[in-house]
Tab-separated table of C-alpha atoms in Angstrom:
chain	number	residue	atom	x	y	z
Q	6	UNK	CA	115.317	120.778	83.519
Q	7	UNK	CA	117.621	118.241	82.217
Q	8	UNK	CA	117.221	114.638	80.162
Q	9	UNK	CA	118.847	111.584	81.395
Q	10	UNK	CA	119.309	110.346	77.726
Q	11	UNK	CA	120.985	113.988	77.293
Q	12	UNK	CA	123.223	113.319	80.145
Q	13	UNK	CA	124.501	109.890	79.578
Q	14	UNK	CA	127.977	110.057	77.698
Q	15	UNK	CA	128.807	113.753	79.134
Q	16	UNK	CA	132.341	113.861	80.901
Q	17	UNK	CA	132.774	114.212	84.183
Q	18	UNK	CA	135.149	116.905	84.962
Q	19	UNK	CA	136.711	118.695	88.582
Q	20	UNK	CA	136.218	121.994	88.847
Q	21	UNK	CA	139.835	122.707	90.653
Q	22	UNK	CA	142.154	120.453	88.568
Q	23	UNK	CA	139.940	120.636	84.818
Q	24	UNK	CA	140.618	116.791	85.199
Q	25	UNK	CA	137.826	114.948	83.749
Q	26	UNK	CA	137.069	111.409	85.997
Q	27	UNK	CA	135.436	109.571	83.139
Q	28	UNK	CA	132.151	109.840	81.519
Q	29	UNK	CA	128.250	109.577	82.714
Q	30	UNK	CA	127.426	106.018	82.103
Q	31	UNK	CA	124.101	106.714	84.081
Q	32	UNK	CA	122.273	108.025	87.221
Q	33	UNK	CA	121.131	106.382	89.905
Q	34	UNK	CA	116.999	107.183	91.040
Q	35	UNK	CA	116.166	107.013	94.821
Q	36	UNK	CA	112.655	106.440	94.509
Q	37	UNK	CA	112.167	107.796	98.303
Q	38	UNK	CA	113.187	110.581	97.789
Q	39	UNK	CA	112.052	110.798	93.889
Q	40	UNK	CA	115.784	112.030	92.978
Q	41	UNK	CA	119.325	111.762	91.735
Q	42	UNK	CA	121.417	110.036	94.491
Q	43	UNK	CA	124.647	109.563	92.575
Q	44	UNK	CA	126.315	109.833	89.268
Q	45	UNK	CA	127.904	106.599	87.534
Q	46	UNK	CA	130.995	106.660	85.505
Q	47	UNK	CA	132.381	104.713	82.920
Q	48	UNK	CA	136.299	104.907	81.984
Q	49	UNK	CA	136.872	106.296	85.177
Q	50	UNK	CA	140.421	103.892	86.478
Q	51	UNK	CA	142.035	106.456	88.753
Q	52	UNK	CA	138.739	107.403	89.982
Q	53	UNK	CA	135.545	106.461	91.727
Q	54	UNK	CA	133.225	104.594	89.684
Q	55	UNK	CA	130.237	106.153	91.301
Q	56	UNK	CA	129.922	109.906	92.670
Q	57	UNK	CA	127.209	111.113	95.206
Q	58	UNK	CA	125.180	113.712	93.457
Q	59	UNK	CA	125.964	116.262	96.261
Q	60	UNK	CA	129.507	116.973	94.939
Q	61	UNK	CA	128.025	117.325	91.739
Q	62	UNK	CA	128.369	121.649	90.834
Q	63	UNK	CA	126.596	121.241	88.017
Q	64	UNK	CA	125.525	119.739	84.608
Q	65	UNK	CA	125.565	121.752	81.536
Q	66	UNK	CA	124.975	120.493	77.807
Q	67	UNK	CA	128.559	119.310	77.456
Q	68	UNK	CA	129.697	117.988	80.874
Q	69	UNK	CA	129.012	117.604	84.736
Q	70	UNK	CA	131.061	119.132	87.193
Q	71	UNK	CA	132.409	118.044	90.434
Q	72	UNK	CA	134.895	119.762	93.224
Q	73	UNK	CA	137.846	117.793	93.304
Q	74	UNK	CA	139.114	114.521	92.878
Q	75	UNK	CA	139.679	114.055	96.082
Q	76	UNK	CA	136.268	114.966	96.887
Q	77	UNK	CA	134.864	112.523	93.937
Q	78	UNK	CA	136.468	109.574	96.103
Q	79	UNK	CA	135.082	110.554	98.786
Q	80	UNK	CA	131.460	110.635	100.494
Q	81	UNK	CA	128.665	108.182	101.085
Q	82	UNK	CA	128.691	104.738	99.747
Q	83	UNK	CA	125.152	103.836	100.879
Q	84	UNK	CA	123.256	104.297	97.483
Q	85	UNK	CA	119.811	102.292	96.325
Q	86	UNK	CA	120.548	99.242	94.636
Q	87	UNK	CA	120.955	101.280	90.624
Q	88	UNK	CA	118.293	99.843	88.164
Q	89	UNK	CA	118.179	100.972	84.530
Q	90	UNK	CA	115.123	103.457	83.921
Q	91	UNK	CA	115.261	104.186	80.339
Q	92	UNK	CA	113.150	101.463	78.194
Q	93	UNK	CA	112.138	100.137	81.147
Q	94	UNK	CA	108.235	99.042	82.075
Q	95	UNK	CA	106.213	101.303	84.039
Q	96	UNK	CA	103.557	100.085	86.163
Q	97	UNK	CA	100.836	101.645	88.354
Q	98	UNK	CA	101.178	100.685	92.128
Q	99	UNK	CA	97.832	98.286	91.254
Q	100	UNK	CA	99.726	96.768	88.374
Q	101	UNK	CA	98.561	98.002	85.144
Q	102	UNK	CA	100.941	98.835	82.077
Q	103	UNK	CA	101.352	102.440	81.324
Q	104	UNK	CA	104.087	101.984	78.661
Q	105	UNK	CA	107.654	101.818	79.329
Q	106	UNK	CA	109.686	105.170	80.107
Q	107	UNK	CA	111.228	106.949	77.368
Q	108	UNK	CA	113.500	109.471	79.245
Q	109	UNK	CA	113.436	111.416	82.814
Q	110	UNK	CA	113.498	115.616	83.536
Q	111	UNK	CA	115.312	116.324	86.626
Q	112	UNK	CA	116.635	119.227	87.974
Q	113	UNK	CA	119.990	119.802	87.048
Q	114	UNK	CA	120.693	121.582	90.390
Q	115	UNK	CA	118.676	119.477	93.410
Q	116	UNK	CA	118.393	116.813	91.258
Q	117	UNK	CA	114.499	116.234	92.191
Q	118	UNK	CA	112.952	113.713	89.271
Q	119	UNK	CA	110.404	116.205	87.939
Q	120	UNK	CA	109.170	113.981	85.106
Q	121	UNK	CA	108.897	110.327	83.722
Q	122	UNK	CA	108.306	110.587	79.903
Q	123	UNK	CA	106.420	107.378	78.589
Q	124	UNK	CA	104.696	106.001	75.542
Q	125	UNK	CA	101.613	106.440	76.435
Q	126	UNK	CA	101.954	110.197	78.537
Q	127	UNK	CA	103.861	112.138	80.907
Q	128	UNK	CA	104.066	111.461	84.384
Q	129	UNK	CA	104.834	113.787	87.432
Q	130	UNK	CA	108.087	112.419	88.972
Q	131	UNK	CA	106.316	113.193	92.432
Q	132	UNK	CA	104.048	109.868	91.237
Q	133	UNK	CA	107.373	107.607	91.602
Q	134	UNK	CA	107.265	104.941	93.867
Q	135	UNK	CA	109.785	102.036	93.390
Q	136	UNK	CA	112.626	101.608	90.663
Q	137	UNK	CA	113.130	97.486	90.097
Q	138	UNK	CA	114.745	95.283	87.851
Q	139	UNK	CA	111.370	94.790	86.172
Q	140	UNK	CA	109.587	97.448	86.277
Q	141	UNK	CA	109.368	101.092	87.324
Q	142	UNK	CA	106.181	102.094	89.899
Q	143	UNK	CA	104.614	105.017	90.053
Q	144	UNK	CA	101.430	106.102	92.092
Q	145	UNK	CA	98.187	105.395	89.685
Q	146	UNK	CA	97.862	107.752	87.003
């Protein structure tokens, strides 16, 4: 299990060339499929700005790995629209408050959301339904 807020910051680094890309600036939640979809960088001029979670190897506590470079550029472009999770509202699917989300678990490997952390509980991240510029949804808990 890994935190988003322990993510963010973390360089990005290829595995073949030890280049790093840039740094996590965030992740991007497909609430379809309740997981990672890409990885979003910051500082990254040479590179992609945004790398599909597929070529991701792996994220340990101080940096994510990907293949190549050339493989960063590369892949699909088609991700969900990317809405900020952390300190955002959550919302049952009939519209009542349950807090705003403090952090995410995911697994570092699949990168499956396995848990939305809020102020007022934890929530299975097999409850997500819809990630919005208002609000975060999640099946009624």
């Amino acid at each position: 299990m890994r935190l988003l807020s322990r993510t963010r910051g973390l360089p990005v680094i290829t595995r073949e060339e030890a280049e790093q890309l840039g740094r996590v600036e965030d992740l991007t939640v497909d609430p379809r499929t309740r997981s990672v979809v890409c990885v979003r960088l910051s500082g990254a001029p040479k590179h992609a700005t945004t790398i599909a979670w597929d070529l991701v190897e792996g994220v340990g506590q101080d940096a994510v790995v990907v293949r190549s470079a050339a493989s960063a550029g590369g892949g699909r472009h088609d991700f969900p629209t990317h809405h900020e999770i952390l300190g955002k509202r959550l919302l049952t699917e009939h519209g009542t408050a349950h807090g705003t989300v403090k952090d995410i678990a995911f697994d570092p490997t699949t990168g499956h959301i396995q848990t939305l952390y809020t102020a007022l509980g934890d929530i299975s991240g097999d409850h997500l339904l819809g990630v919005g510029e208002y609000a975060v949804v999640v099946r009624g808990v």
